[in-house]
Amino acid sequence: MSATSAGTRSPSPDATRDATGGKPPALLVSEPQLGEDEKRALCETIDSGWITMGGRVRAFEEEFARRHGAADAAAVGSCTAALHLILAALDLGPGDEVLVPSLTFVATANSVLYVGATPVFVDIVSLARPLLSLADAEAKLTPRTKAVILVHFAGKLADREAWQTFARRHGLYLVEDAAHVIGLEGVGTFGEAAAFSFYGNKNMTTAEGGMVLARSPELLERVRRLRGHGMTTGTFERLLARHADYDVTMLGYNYRMDELRAAIGLVQLRHLDAWNEKRRVLRAAYEAELPRECPAVLIPFSDDEPSANHIMPALLPKGVSRRGVAASMREAGVQTTMHYPPVHQLSFYRDRFPDRALPVTEEFCDCEITLPLHPKMRQSDVVRVVETLADAIRAEGGKP
Ligand SMILES: *Cc1c(COP(=O)(O)O)cnc(C)c1O
């Protein structure tokens, strides 16, 4: 999500002007892929006369589950809602501590606060491997630690076996924030449950939306019930049933998905593999171009493990101002963003949890710049981005 305008780009000329009155850059960090098939699916849904929690939502859940090798799934309004529902369904609450990365979108930590539990920030392994550090997690365990939320940052899966062993040894729930890894083999198989996002800048989108996968059918059923005010039946089921009565058995929420978004999601799912493959090819182009033009720029995750390539993070050489580099790249028509401002340093969190130091996360976030990566790009765009980056570093007095 970060500060990007991508995914929310509006066709209205007024809305595409930024706060300074300028035009958005030609090459965006991310762009939603939407076309005629999505338009047709939306029109069919409107014509059907049934616009929320009906057959399309159910079909989307089934397709999504099948695509990820799961038995079932529950569609919700966002990944934030998915995380909240998972923690609520696991009965986490006041007094419980949940280990979370600070190198993530704020939603990961917010979901812990929603249930009244306490987020405990854990550092990353290294600049080259910016995933949650097992050693730091171990150091931050207390008798109150109940769960770990893993974020598969940038599209790379955390080490499944190591975290499963850790969770088993300490009696912790494992939860995946899978916002960056839609469609990647192995996601959703780590622990109790996984939360996915269909926000406009993710690998597939429903504009806003999310999904839950859970290991146990009972947990998924709890999530499903919590999603709709804890009601024992949904509107669609009541339409089909002979009796229109229902009961409420728990304090739930309105985190439902509607038929329009599910209709878009069904179309998007059909393209997901091709888009993720395109992302892989573009990432490979970056890995070829960057060392040639910008040998001083570090590329995290330069290994052969599979990735959903959600974003393209790069680390600027020491002493080079990211702000300056971003401004001159923007001037040259290339948008960049950052993933992420560390959550523990955001005012809200800093005020509540002072004196937290995460040296590796802080070093990573000081020099991270996110380069454009989305399936509408061509390899020639990658060449242009890298040349623009090299020029921008030079303009800042650095050596690319
Ligand atoms: C996008 C994102 C979220 C939030 O997703 P929403 O669907 O917008 O609620 C949570 N975690 C991570 C890591 C994300 O990238």
Short mmCIF file of C-alpha atoms and ligand atoms in Angstrom, two decimals:
data_model
loop_
_atom_site.label_atom_id
_atom_site.label_comp_id
_atom_site.label_asym_id
_atom_site.label_seq_id
_atom_site.Cartn_x
_atom_site.Cartn_y
_atom_site.Cartn_z
CA MET A 1 0.00 0.00 0.00
CA SER A 2 2.51 2.68 1.16
CA ALA A 3 2.26 6.15 -0.31
CA THR A 4 1.60 4.96 -3.83
CA SER A 5 -1.21 6.35 -5.91
CA ALA A 6 -1.22 3.21 -7.99
CA GLY A 7 -4.24 1.05 -7.69
CA THR A 8 -6.36 4.03 -6.92
CA ARG A 9 -5.61 5.96 -10.08
CA SER A 10 -8.77 7.62 -11.21
CA PRO A 11 -9.67 8.38 -14.82
CA SER A 12 -10.76 11.86 -13.81
CA PRO A 13 -8.05 14.36 -14.82
CA ASP A 14 -8.51 16.32 -11.61
CA ALA A 15 -7.99 13.29 -9.44
CA THR A 16 -4.78 12.32 -11.21
CA ARG A 17 -3.08 15.56 -10.20
CA ASP A 18 -1.07 15.25 -7.04
CA ALA A 19 -1.01 17.71 -4.16
CA THR A 20 1.61 19.85 -5.88
CA GLY A 21 -0.56 20.17 -8.98
CA GLY A 22 1.82 18.07 -11.10
CA LYS A 23 0.96 15.16 -13.36
CA PRO A 24 1.59 11.63 -12.11
CA PRO A 25 4.74 10.02 -13.50
CA ALA A 26 4.33 7.93 -16.67
CA LEU A 27 5.73 4.79 -15.08
CA LEU A 28 4.01 3.84 -11.83
CA VAL A 29 5.26 1.49 -9.12
CA SER A 30 2.14 -0.63 -9.56
CA GLU A 31 -0.99 -0.60 -11.70
CA PRO A 32 -4.15 -2.67 -11.52
CA GLN A 33 -4.84 -4.88 -14.53
CA LEU A 34 -8.50 -4.35 -15.44
CA GLY A 35 -10.22 -4.81 -18.79
CA GLU A 36 -13.28 -5.82 -20.77
CA ASP A 37 -13.72 -9.12 -18.92
CA GLU A 38 -14.02 -7.32 -15.57
CA LYS A 39 -16.51 -4.82 -17.07
CA ARG A 40 -18.62 -7.64 -18.45
CA ALA A 41 -18.54 -9.50 -15.13
CA LEU A 42 -19.69 -6.36 -13.32
CA CYS A 43 -22.58 -5.79 -15.77
CA GLU A 44 -23.70 -9.42 -15.46
CA THR A 45 -23.67 -9.11 -11.68
CA ILE A 46 -25.77 -5.94 -11.76
CA ASP A 47 -28.20 -7.57 -14.19
CA SER A 48 -28.49 -10.59 -11.89
CA GLY A 49 -30.15 -8.42 -9.24
CA TRP A 50 -28.17 -10.05 -6.39
CA ILE A 51 -25.30 -7.83 -5.31
CA THR A 52 -23.88 -9.14 -2.05
CA MET A 53 -22.89 -12.45 -0.44
CA GLY A 54 -24.37 -14.77 -3.03
CA GLY A 55 -23.21 -17.30 -5.61
CA ARG A 56 -20.32 -15.25 -6.92
CA VAL A 57 -18.75 -14.77 -3.51
CA ARG A 58 -19.07 -18.51 -2.91
CA ALA A 59 -17.57 -19.33 -6.34
CA PHE A 60 -14.69 -16.91 -5.70
CA GLU A 61 -13.99 -18.56 -2.36
CA GLU A 62 -13.98 -22.01 -3.95
CA GLU A 63 -11.76 -20.97 -6.87
CA PHE A 64 -9.33 -19.17 -4.59
CA ALA A 65 -9.11 -22.17 -2.27
CA ARG A 66 -8.55 -24.54 -5.19
CA ARG A 67 -5.86 -22.27 -6.64
CA HIS A 68 -3.99 -22.44 -3.31
CA GLY A 69 -4.50 -26.14 -2.66
CA ALA A 70 -6.89 -25.45 0.24
CA ALA A 71 -10.23 -27.09 0.96
CA ASP A 72 -12.12 -23.83 1.45
CA ALA A 73 -11.73 -20.08 1.94
CA ALA A 74 -13.70 -17.13 3.35
CA ALA A 75 -13.92 -13.86 1.39
CA VAL A 76 -13.87 -10.65 3.41
CA GLY A 77 -13.72 -6.89 2.88
CA SER A 78 -9.93 -6.50 3.15
CA CYS A 79 -6.75 -8.16 4.34
CA THR A 80 -6.98 -6.00 7.46
CA ALA A 81 -10.40 -7.52 8.19
CA ALA A 82 -8.97 -10.98 7.44
CA LEU A 83 -6.17 -10.51 9.99
CA HIS A 84 -8.57 -9.12 12.59
CA LEU A 85 -10.98 -12.04 12.13
CA ILE A 86 -8.21 -14.64 12.32
CA LEU A 87 -6.89 -13.23 15.62
CA ALA A 88 -10.44 -12.92 16.97
CA ALA A 89 -11.29 -16.48 15.91
CA LEU A 90 -8.13 -17.69 17.70
CA ASP A 91 -9.46 -15.96 20.83
CA LEU A 92 -6.43 -13.71 21.26
CA GLY A 93 -7.03 -10.76 23.52
CA PRO A 94 -5.81 -8.55 26.36
CA GLY A 95 -2.67 -9.87 28.04
CA ASP A 96 -1.57 -11.82 24.96
CA GLU A 97 1.53 -10.83 22.99
CA VAL A 98 1.88 -11.33 19.25
CA LEU A 99 5.26 -11.22 17.48
CA VAL A 100 5.10 -9.08 14.32
CA PRO A 101 7.59 -7.52 11.93
CA SER A 102 7.95 -3.75 11.87
CA LEU A 103 8.88 -4.00 8.18
CA THR A 104 5.26 -4.29 7.06
CA PHE A 105 2.14 -2.31 6.34
CA VAL A 106 0.63 -0.90 9.55
CA ALA A 107 -2.42 -3.21 9.18
CA THR A 108 -0.39 -6.19 10.48
CA ALA A 109 0.22 -4.54 13.86
CA ASN A 110 -3.19 -2.81 13.95
CA SER A 111 -4.97 -6.16 13.78
CA VAL A 112 -3.25 -7.18 17.02
CA LEU A 113 -4.45 -4.01 18.75
CA TYR A 114 -8.02 -4.54 17.43
CA VAL A 115 -8.36 -7.66 19.60
CA GLY A 116 -6.75 -5.95 22.60
CA ALA A 117 -3.50 -7.94 22.40
CA THR A 118 -0.01 -6.41 22.31
CA PRO A 119 2.19 -6.36 19.20
CA VAL A 120 5.86 -7.09 19.89
CA PHE A 121 8.07 -5.92 17.06
CA VAL A 122 10.74 -8.29 15.78
CA ASP A 123 13.71 -7.37 13.58
CA ILE A 124 14.53 -8.75 10.12
CA VAL A 125 17.31 -11.23 9.33
CA SER A 126 19.50 -8.95 7.20
CA LEU A 127 19.44 -6.31 4.47
CA ALA A 128 19.74 -9.08 1.89
CA ARG A 129 17.00 -11.17 3.52
CA PRO A 130 14.43 -8.78 4.96
CA LEU A 131 12.19 -11.43 6.55
CA LEU A 132 11.38 -11.89 10.24
CA SER A 133 14.41 -12.97 12.27
CA LEU A 134 13.95 -16.21 14.16
CA ALA A 135 16.79 -15.30 16.53
CA ASP A 136 15.18 -11.98 17.43
CA ALA A 137 11.78 -13.64 17.78
CA GLU A 138 13.33 -16.10 20.22
CA ALA A 139 14.84 -13.20 22.18
CA LYS A 140 11.46 -11.48 22.45
CA LEU A 141 9.48 -14.45 23.73
CA THR A 142 7.76 -14.04 27.09
CA PRO A 143 5.29 -16.30 28.93
CA ARG A 144 2.55 -14.11 27.37
CA THR A 145 3.58 -14.71 23.72
CA LYS A 146 0.71 -16.48 21.95
CA ALA A 147 1.24 -16.02 18.22
CA VAL A 148 3.52 -14.91 15.39
CA ILE A 149 2.36 -13.10 12.26
CA LEU A 150 4.73 -13.77 9.37
CA VAL A 151 4.78 -11.34 6.45
CA HIS A 152 6.08 -12.85 3.20
CA PHE A 153 7.75 -9.55 2.33
CA ALA A 154 7.99 -8.52 -1.33
CA GLY A 155 6.72 -11.94 -2.44
CA LYS A 156 9.23 -14.22 -0.68
CA LEU A 157 8.02 -16.95 1.65
CA ALA A 158 9.41 -17.16 5.15
CA ASP A 159 11.23 -20.38 6.12
CA ARG A 160 8.28 -22.70 6.70
CA GLU A 161 9.94 -25.51 8.62
CA ALA A 162 11.98 -23.27 10.88
CA TRP A 163 8.90 -21.27 11.91
CA GLN A 164 6.77 -24.38 12.36
CA THR A 165 9.40 -25.86 14.65
CA PHE A 166 9.62 -22.59 16.58
CA ALA A 167 5.83 -22.35 16.92
CA ARG A 168 5.50 -25.96 18.01
CA ARG A 169 8.29 -25.70 20.56
CA HIS A 170 6.80 -22.61 22.20
CA GLY A 171 3.11 -23.41 21.74
CA LEU A 172 2.41 -20.44 19.45
CA TYR A 173 -0.15 -19.90 16.71
CA LEU A 174 1.39 -19.16 13.29
CA VAL A 175 -0.52 -16.68 11.13
CA GLU A 176 0.50 -15.58 7.64
CA ASP A 177 0.00 -12.05 6.36
CA ALA A 178 0.03 -13.23 2.74
CA ALA A 179 -0.78 -9.87 1.11
CA HIS A 180 2.37 -10.06 -1.05
CA VAL A 181 2.21 -13.68 -2.18
CA ILE A 182 -1.12 -14.40 -3.89
CA GLY A 183 -0.79 -17.47 -6.07
CA LEU A 184 2.60 -18.61 -4.76
CA GLU A 185 2.88 -22.33 -4.05
CA GLY A 186 3.10 -23.12 -0.34
CA VAL A 187 1.38 -20.00 0.94
CA GLY A 188 -1.39 -20.71 3.41
CA THR A 189 0.21 -23.94 4.62
CA PHE A 190 2.39 -22.54 7.41
CA GLY A 191 0.11 -22.44 10.40
CA GLU A 192 -3.43 -21.78 11.59
CA ALA A 193 -4.48 -19.32 8.89
CA ALA A 194 -3.43 -16.90 6.17
CA ALA A 195 -4.80 -13.47 5.20
CA PHE A 196 -4.73 -12.18 1.61
CA SER A 197 -5.33 -8.72 0.15
CA PHE A 198 -7.01 -7.69 -3.11
CA TYR A 199 -6.24 -3.99 -2.72
CA GLY A 200 -5.58 -2.15 -5.97
CA ASN A 201 -1.79 -2.49 -5.91
CA LYS A 202 -1.60 -6.22 -5.13
CA ASN A 203 -0.83 -9.04 -7.61
CA MET A 204 -4.59 -9.33 -8.28
CA THR A 205 -7.32 -6.95 -7.19
CA THR A 206 -11.00 -6.53 -6.44
CA ALA A 207 -10.38 -2.80 -5.68
CA GLU A 208 -10.78 -3.60 -1.97
CA GLY A 209 -11.08 -7.12 -0.67
CA GLY A 210 -9.46 -9.95 1.22
CA MET A 211 -9.52 -13.70 1.79
CA VAL A 212 -8.87 -16.11 4.65
CA LEU A 213 -7.45 -19.61 4.36
CA ALA A 214 -7.43 -21.70 7.53
CA ARG A 215 -6.05 -25.12 8.37
CA SER A 216 -9.05 -26.27 10.36
CA PRO A 217 -12.61 -26.11 9.02
CA GLU A 218 -13.75 -25.09 12.52
CA LEU A 219 -11.53 -22.01 12.54
CA LEU A 220 -12.69 -21.05 9.03
CA GLU A 221 -16.30 -21.46 10.14
CA ARG A 222 -15.67 -19.13 13.08
CA VAL A 223 -14.10 -16.58 10.72
CA ARG A 224 -17.09 -16.89 8.40
CA ARG A 225 -19.54 -16.33 11.23
CA LEU A 226 -17.58 -13.41 12.73
CA ARG A 227 -17.54 -11.82 9.25
CA GLY A 228 -21.33 -11.36 9.34
CA HIS A 229 -22.22 -10.25 12.88
CA GLY A 230 -22.01 -13.77 14.26
CA MET A 231 -25.29 -14.61 12.53
CA THR A 232 -26.09 -18.27 12.05
CA THR A 233 -27.29 -17.76 8.45
CA GLY A 234 -26.60 -15.24 5.69
CA THR A 235 -29.20 -13.37 3.62
CA PHE A 236 -28.69 -15.66 0.63
CA GLU A 237 -29.17 -18.78 2.74
CA ARG A 238 -32.33 -17.30 4.23
CA LEU A 239 -33.63 -16.66 0.71
CA LEU A 240 -33.10 -20.32 -0.13
CA ALA A 241 -34.33 -21.65 3.21
CA ARG A 242 -37.92 -22.09 4.22
CA HIS A 243 -37.48 -20.19 7.46
CA ALA A 244 -36.07 -16.69 7.64
CA ASP A 245 -34.97 -16.85 11.26
CA TYR A 246 -31.45 -16.58 12.57
CA ASP A 247 -29.56 -16.41 15.82
CA VAL A 248 -26.46 -14.44 16.86
CA THR A 249 -23.97 -16.52 18.81
CA MET A 250 -20.97 -14.20 19.10
CA LEU A 251 -19.95 -10.56 18.76
CA GLY A 252 -19.19 -10.26 15.05
CA TYR A 253 -18.51 -7.59 12.48
CA ASN A 254 -19.59 -6.54 9.03
CA TYR A 255 -16.54 -7.63 7.05
CA ARG A 256 -18.45 -9.10 4.13
CA MET A 257 -17.46 -9.12 0.47
CA ASP A 258 -20.01 -8.20 -2.20
CA GLU A 259 -20.91 -9.92 -5.47
CA LEU A 260 -19.41 -7.15 -7.64
CA ARG A 261 -15.96 -7.57 -6.15
CA ALA A 262 -16.22 -11.36 -6.21
CA ALA A 263 -17.13 -11.15 -9.92
CA ILE A 264 -13.97 -9.12 -10.58
CA GLY A 265 -11.95 -11.49 -8.42
CA LEU A 266 -13.09 -14.54 -10.42
CA VAL A 267 -11.85 -12.90 -13.62
CA GLN A 268 -8.58 -11.80 -12.01
CA LEU A 269 -7.87 -15.29 -10.69
CA ARG A 270 -7.88 -16.62 -14.26
CA HIS A 271 -5.04 -14.20 -15.15
CA LEU A 272 -3.03 -14.55 -11.95
CA ASP A 273 -0.51 -17.12 -13.16
CA ALA A 274 0.30 -15.20 -16.35
CA TRP A 275 0.70 -11.97 -14.38
CA ASN A 276 2.96 -13.57 -11.78
CA GLU A 277 5.06 -15.05 -14.59
CA LYS A 278 5.35 -11.59 -16.14
CA ARG A 279 6.49 -10.25 -12.78
CA ARG A 280 9.14 -12.98 -12.58
CA VAL A 281 10.51 -12.05 -16.01
CA LEU A 282 10.63 -8.36 -15.11
CA ARG A 283 12.39 -9.13 -11.83
CA ALA A 284 14.97 -11.17 -13.79
CA ALA A 285 15.49 -8.16 -16.07
CA TYR A 286 16.15 -5.99 -12.99
CA GLU A 287 18.61 -8.59 -11.70
CA ALA A 288 20.47 -8.40 -15.01
CA GLU A 289 20.38 -4.61 -15.41
CA LEU A 290 21.02 -3.37 -11.88
CA PRO A 291 24.47 -4.97 -11.32
CA ARG A 292 25.57 -3.58 -14.71
CA GLU A 293 24.36 0.02 -14.25
CA CYS A 294 24.18 0.33 -10.47
CA PRO A 295 26.67 -2.10 -8.89
CA ALA A 296 26.51 -0.17 -5.61
CA VAL A 297 22.76 -0.84 -5.29
CA LEU A 298 21.92 -3.94 -3.21
CA ILE A 299 19.05 -6.13 -4.40
CA PRO A 300 17.44 -8.02 -1.53
CA PHE A 301 16.51 -11.67 -2.09
CA SER A 302 19.02 -12.44 -4.82
CA ASP A 303 18.47 -16.18 -4.55
CA ASP A 304 16.67 -18.85 -6.51
CA GLU A 305 13.76 -19.43 -4.15
CA PRO A 306 10.39 -18.85 -5.81
CA SER A 307 8.70 -15.49 -5.33
CA ALA A 308 5.41 -13.81 -6.21
CA ASN A 309 7.49 -10.69 -6.98
CA HIS A 310 4.93 -8.33 -5.51
CA ILE A 311 7.35 -5.40 -5.37
CA MET A 312 10.90 -4.60 -6.51
CA PRO A 313 12.85 -3.31 -3.50
CA ALA A 314 16.39 -1.95 -3.93
CA LEU A 315 18.83 -0.49 -1.38
CA LEU A 316 20.62 2.77 -2.19
CA PRO A 317 24.32 3.15 -1.42
CA LYS A 318 25.10 4.69 1.99
CA GLY A 319 24.97 8.47 2.14
CA VAL A 320 22.75 8.88 -0.93
CA SER A 321 19.48 10.68 -0.15
CA ARG A 322 16.42 8.64 -1.02
CA ARG A 323 14.33 11.78 -1.11
CA GLY A 324 16.67 13.32 -3.69
CA VAL A 325 16.82 10.15 -5.78
CA ALA A 326 13.02 9.77 -5.71
CA ALA A 327 12.54 13.43 -6.72
CA SER A 328 14.85 13.24 -9.73
CA MET A 329 13.39 9.91 -10.84
CA ARG A 330 9.94 11.43 -10.62
CA GLU A 331 11.18 14.36 -12.68
CA ALA A 332 12.25 11.79 -15.28
CA GLY A 333 8.78 10.20 -15.26
CA VAL A 334 9.43 7.24 -12.94
CA GLN A 335 7.50 6.82 -9.70
CA THR A 336 9.15 5.16 -6.71
CA THR A 337 7.84 4.44 -3.21
CA MET A 338 9.20 2.91 -0.02
CA HIS A 339 8.30 -0.34 1.74
CA TYR A 340 7.92 0.55 4.46
CA PRO A 341 8.27 3.31 7.00
CA PRO A 342 8.95 1.00 9.99
CA VAL A 343 5.73 0.55 11.98
CA HIS A 344 7.50 0.95 15.36
CA GLN A 345 8.61 4.43 14.27
CA LEU A 346 5.15 5.67 13.21
CA SER A 347 3.93 8.29 15.71
CA PHE A 348 1.01 6.21 16.96
CA TYR A 349 3.22 3.22 17.73
CA ARG A 350 6.22 5.23 18.93
CA ASP A 351 4.03 6.95 21.52
CA ARG A 352 2.61 3.66 22.82
CA PHE A 353 5.70 1.48 22.56
CA PRO A 354 8.71 3.80 23.06
CA ASP A 355 12.33 2.68 23.25
CA ARG A 356 11.94 -0.10 20.71
CA ALA A 357 15.07 -0.44 18.59
CA LEU A 358 15.21 -2.68 15.53
CA PRO A 359 18.62 -1.85 14.04
CA VAL A 360 18.43 -3.99 10.89
CA THR A 361 14.87 -2.92 10.04
CA GLU A 362 15.85 0.72 10.58
CA GLU A 363 18.93 0.41 8.37
CA PHE A 364 16.89 -1.32 5.65
CA CYS A 365 14.14 1.30 5.70
CA ASP A 366 16.64 4.16 5.63
CA CYS A 367 17.92 3.19 2.19
CA GLU A 368 15.08 1.17 0.62
CA ILE A 369 13.52 2.42 -2.60
CA THR A 370 10.76 0.50 -4.40
CA LEU A 371 11.04 0.49 -8.19
CA PRO A 372 8.15 -0.01 -10.66
CA LEU A 373 7.06 -3.64 -11.13
CA HIS A 374 3.74 -4.64 -12.67
CA PRO A 375 2.58 -6.77 -15.60
CA LYS A 376 1.89 -3.82 -17.91
CA MET A 377 5.63 -3.06 -18.00
CA ARG A 378 8.01 -4.17 -20.74
CA GLN A 379 11.64 -5.15 -20.38
CA SER A 380 12.58 -1.83 -22.02
CA ASP A 381 10.85 -0.08 -19.10
CA VAL A 382 13.16 -1.90 -16.70
CA VAL A 383 16.18 -0.66 -18.66
CA ARG A 384 14.79 2.87 -18.47
CA VAL A 385 14.12 2.66 -14.72
CA VAL A 386 17.65 1.43 -14.03
CA GLU A 387 19.24 4.15 -16.19
CA THR A 388 17.09 6.74 -14.46
CA LEU A 389 18.15 5.36 -11.08
CA ALA A 390 21.85 5.51 -12.01
CA ASP A 391 21.48 9.12 -13.17
CA ALA A 392 19.59 10.06 -10.03
CA ILE A 393 22.26 8.55 -7.75
CA ARG A 394 24.95 10.46 -9.64
CA ALA A 395 22.93 13.66 -9.34
CA GLU A 396 22.94 13.13 -5.57
CA GLY A 397 26.74 12.95 -5.59
CA GLY A 398 26.81 9.18 -5.16
CA LYS A 399 28.36 6.36 -7.15
CA PRO A 400 25.73 4.06 -8.62
C1 LIG B 1 -1.78 -4.40 1.58
C2 LIG B 1 -1.33 -5.03 2.82
C3 LIG B 1 -2.19 -5.20 3.91
C4 LIG B 1 -3.57 -4.62 3.98
O1 LIG B 1 -4.40 -5.05 2.99
P1 LIG B 1 -5.87 -4.41 2.86
O2 LIG B 1 -6.56 -5.37 1.94
O3 LIG B 1 -5.69 -3.06 2.24
O4 LIG B 1 -6.46 -4.34 4.19
C5 LIG B 1 -1.72 -5.88 5.03
N1 LIG B 1 -0.46 -6.35 5.07
C6 LIG B 1 0.41 -6.18 4.06
C7 LIG B 1 1.79 -6.75 4.18
C8 LIG B 1 0.01 -5.50 2.90
O5 LIG B 1 0.88 -5.33 1.91
#
